[in-house]
């Protein structure tokens, strides 16, 4: 199974936060490994509490069903 390092997961989180700031949005960002296990997560200040669960479920779905979206 492919794995993702903690350093790479942190980099993805940081880049996503920068992009969210650029578009003026507070986001919840979840990074999972190939087995759909949570590797890193961040809820930006101002992000909706409900987005915590949604972001993690979306990340797991993307890992388990590797299809174009």
XYZ file of N, CA, C and O in Angstrom:
276
model
N 0.844 -1.178 0.000
C 0.000 0.000 0.000
C 0.890 1.242 0.000
O 1.885 1.303 0.691
N 0.494 2.219 -0.796
C 1.229 3.476 -0.822
C 0.995 4.225 0.480
O -0.090 4.211 1.028
N 2.030 4.869 0.956
C 1.908 5.653 2.179
C 2.267 7.100 1.873
O 2.886 7.403 0.866
N 1.874 7.965 2.754
C 2.209 9.383 2.643
C 2.917 9.760 3.942
O 2.473 9.388 5.030
N 4.009 10.468 3.817
C 4.755 10.866 5.011
C 4.025 11.980 5.747
O 3.213 12.713 5.159
N 4.328 12.112 7.005
C 3.754 13.204 7.792
C 4.180 14.550 7.233
O 3.372 15.491 7.180
N 5.419 14.631 6.785
C 5.914 15.888 6.217
C 5.141 16.254 4.958
O 4.769 17.419 4.757
N 4.874 15.284 4.103
C 4.118 15.548 2.872
C 2.669 15.922 3.198
O 2.103 16.837 2.585
N 2.074 15.231 4.153
C 0.706 15.556 4.565
C 0.633 16.983 5.106
O -0.296 17.734 4.783
N 1.613 17.373 5.893
C 1.660 18.737 6.430
C 1.810 19.761 5.308
O 1.204 20.843 5.350
N 2.610 19.425 4.289
C 2.792 20.327 3.154
C 1.468 20.511 2.398
O 1.114 21.631 2.002
N 0.737 19.428 2.224
C -0.557 19.496 1.544
C -1.516 20.382 2.338
O -2.213 21.235 1.768
N -1.543 20.199 3.650
C -2.397 21.018 4.509
C -2.027 22.498 4.353
O -2.892 23.363 4.184
N -0.742 22.789 4.405
C -0.288 24.183 4.312
C -0.670 24.811 2.980
O -1.165 25.935 2.927
N -0.460 24.081 1.893
C -0.804 24.601 0.564
C -2.308 24.827 0.433
O -2.749 25.811 -0.165
N -3.094 23.912 0.989
C -4.547 24.063 0.934
C -4.993 25.291 1.736
O -5.912 26.011 1.322
N -4.356 25.534 2.866
C -4.683 26.715 3.679
C -4.349 28.002 2.932
O -5.130 28.962 2.960
N -3.221 28.020 2.261
C -2.839 29.201 1.475
C -3.875 29.455 0.391
O -4.328 30.583 0.196
N -4.284 28.393 -0.303
C -5.273 28.548 -1.373
C -6.620 29.004 -0.814
O -7.275 29.886 -1.397
N -7.032 28.430 0.298
C -8.295 28.836 0.915
C -8.251 30.318 1.295
O -9.222 31.047 1.087
N -7.123 30.762 1.844
C -6.968 32.179 2.182
C -7.060 33.048 0.930
O -7.666 34.124 0.951
N -6.446 32.587 -0.174
C -6.463 33.357 -1.424
C -7.878 33.581 -1.934
O -8.180 34.637 -2.496
N -8.744 32.587 -1.748
C -10.110 32.717 -2.248
C -11.081 33.184 -1.171
O -12.287 33.240 -1.388
N -10.529 33.513 0.006
C -11.344 34.067 1.073
C -12.281 33.069 1.727
O -13.399 33.418 2.085
N -11.821 31.855 1.883
C -12.665 30.810 2.457
C -11.947 30.133 3.621
O -10.749 29.887 3.554
N -12.685 29.877 4.686
C -12.155 29.086 5.799
C -12.537 27.633 5.531
O -13.702 27.344 5.265
N -11.576 26.740 5.577
C -11.823 25.353 5.176
C -11.392 24.363 6.244
O -10.589 24.676 7.120
N -11.939 23.175 6.126
C -11.450 22.011 6.857
C -10.730 21.156 5.827
O -11.288 20.858 4.769
N -9.505 20.770 6.131
C -8.678 20.035 5.182
C -8.270 18.718 5.812
O -7.693 18.703 6.907
N -8.582 17.627 5.127
C -8.237 16.295 5.604
C -7.332 15.613 4.584
O -7.588 15.680 3.382
N -6.285 14.968 5.065
C -5.380 14.189 4.222
C -5.400 12.760 4.753
O -5.212 12.545 5.954
N -5.651 11.813 3.861
C -5.671 10.406 4.247
C -4.610 9.649 3.468
O -4.153 10.099 2.418
N -4.241 8.470 3.985
C -3.305 7.620 3.260
C -4.078 6.755 2.261
O -5.303 6.875 2.139
N -3.380 5.871 1.552
C -4.018 5.053 0.527
C -5.066 4.110 1.106
O -5.984 3.697 0.400
N -4.966 3.800 2.374
C -5.957 2.961 3.036
C -7.124 3.752 3.590
O -7.972 3.204 4.289
N -7.166 5.033 3.310
C -8.226 5.953 3.739
C -8.184 6.252 5.228
O -9.186 6.622 5.821
N -7.019 6.108 5.840
C -6.848 6.441 7.255
C -6.350 7.881 7.371
O -5.440 8.294 6.646
N -6.932 8.628 8.290
C -6.580 10.028 8.456
C -5.109 10.190 8.800
O -4.602 9.563 9.719
N -4.420 11.007 8.036
C -3.000 11.275 8.261
C -2.786 12.674 8.840
O -1.938 12.881 9.692
N -3.566 13.648 8.362
C -3.439 15.025 8.858
C -4.776 15.732 8.673
O -5.544 15.404 7.776
N -5.007 16.709 9.556
C -6.266 17.444 9.497
C -6.062 18.841 10.062
O -5.326 19.030 11.014
N -6.774 19.808 9.463
C -6.794 21.155 10.024
C -8.158 21.780 9.779
O -8.689 21.719 8.680
N -8.686 22.406 10.822
C -9.889 23.227 10.692
C -9.444 24.667 10.845
O -9.018 25.103 11.918
N -9.527 25.405 9.778
C -9.119 26.798 9.802
C -10.086 27.598 10.663
O -11.262 27.229 10.805
N -9.590 28.673 11.249
C -10.446 29.562 12.027
C -11.591 30.032 11.150
O -11.378 30.454 10.009
N -12.800 29.925 11.671
C -13.971 30.374 10.934
C -14.640 29.305 10.087
O -15.704 29.548 9.523
N -14.034 28.135 9.982
C -14.649 27.061 9.198
C -15.850 26.490 9.951
O -15.846 26.418 11.180
N -16.867 26.108 9.210
C -18.062 25.525 9.814
C -17.716 24.228 10.533
O -16.950 23.411 10.028
N -18.298 24.021 11.705
C -18.059 22.797 12.467
C -18.498 21.570 11.677
O -17.848 20.512 11.736
N -19.570 21.666 10.925
C -20.053 20.534 10.145
C -19.094 20.094 9.057
O -19.140 18.952 8.592
N -18.211 20.996 8.646
C -17.257 20.668 7.590
C -16.167 19.716 8.063
O -15.485 19.109 7.241
N -16.011 19.558 9.372
C -15.010 18.621 9.901
C -15.309 17.218 9.379
O -14.464 16.555 8.779
N -16.513 16.759 9.607
C -16.914 15.419 9.186
C -16.951 15.303 7.669
O -16.482 14.317 7.095
N -17.487 16.317 7.013
C -17.605 16.279 5.558
C -16.230 16.156 4.896
O -16.038 15.348 3.979
N -15.270 16.932 5.348
C -13.944 16.909 4.720
C -13.267 15.550 4.893
O -12.625 15.051 3.970
N -13.427 14.949 6.061
C -12.815 13.639 6.287
C -13.499 12.557 5.451
O -12.837 11.689 4.889
N -14.811 12.626 5.343
C -15.532 11.648 4.521
C -15.184 11.806 3.048
O -15.015 10.821 2.330
N -15.051 13.043 2.589
C -14.689 13.277 1.189
C -13.285 12.757 0.894
O -13.054 12.162 -0.158
N -12.364 12.950 1.828
C -10.996 12.460 1.635
C -10.982 10.930 1.585
O -10.302 10.331 0.740
N -11.732 10.288 2.486
C -11.802 8.817 2.480
C -12.423 8.300 1.183
O -11.936 7.338 0.590
N -13.477 8.955 0.728
C -14.124 8.545 -0.514
C -13.157 8.647 -1.689
O -13.078 7.749 -2.529
N -12.402 9.740 -1.743
C -11.430 9.928 -2.839
C -10.365 8.833 -2.822
O -9.929 8.372 -3.875
N -9.946 8.405 -1.645
C -8.926 7.364 -1.546
C -9.485 5.996 -1.914
O -8.797 5.184 -2.552
N -10.713 5.725 -1.527
C -11.302 4.402 -1.758
C -11.876 4.214 -3.154
O -11.992 3.094 -3.648
N -12.256 5.322 -3.792
C -12.815 5.277 -5.143
C -11.997 6.205 -6.030
O -12.417 7.329 -6.314
N -10.826 5.757 -6.487
C -9.920 6.630 -7.261
C -10.423 6.872 -8.682
O -9.929 6.321 -9.654
N -11.432 7.711 -8.785
C -12.035 8.055 -10.077
C -11.906 9.555 -10.304
O -11.843 10.321 -9.350
N -11.905 9.978 -11.566
C -11.873 11.421 -11.812
C -13.135 12.082 -11.274
O -14.202 11.469 -11.275
N -12.996 13.305 -10.824
C -14.170 14.015 -10.306
C -14.367 15.335 -11.035
O -13.532 15.793 -11.746
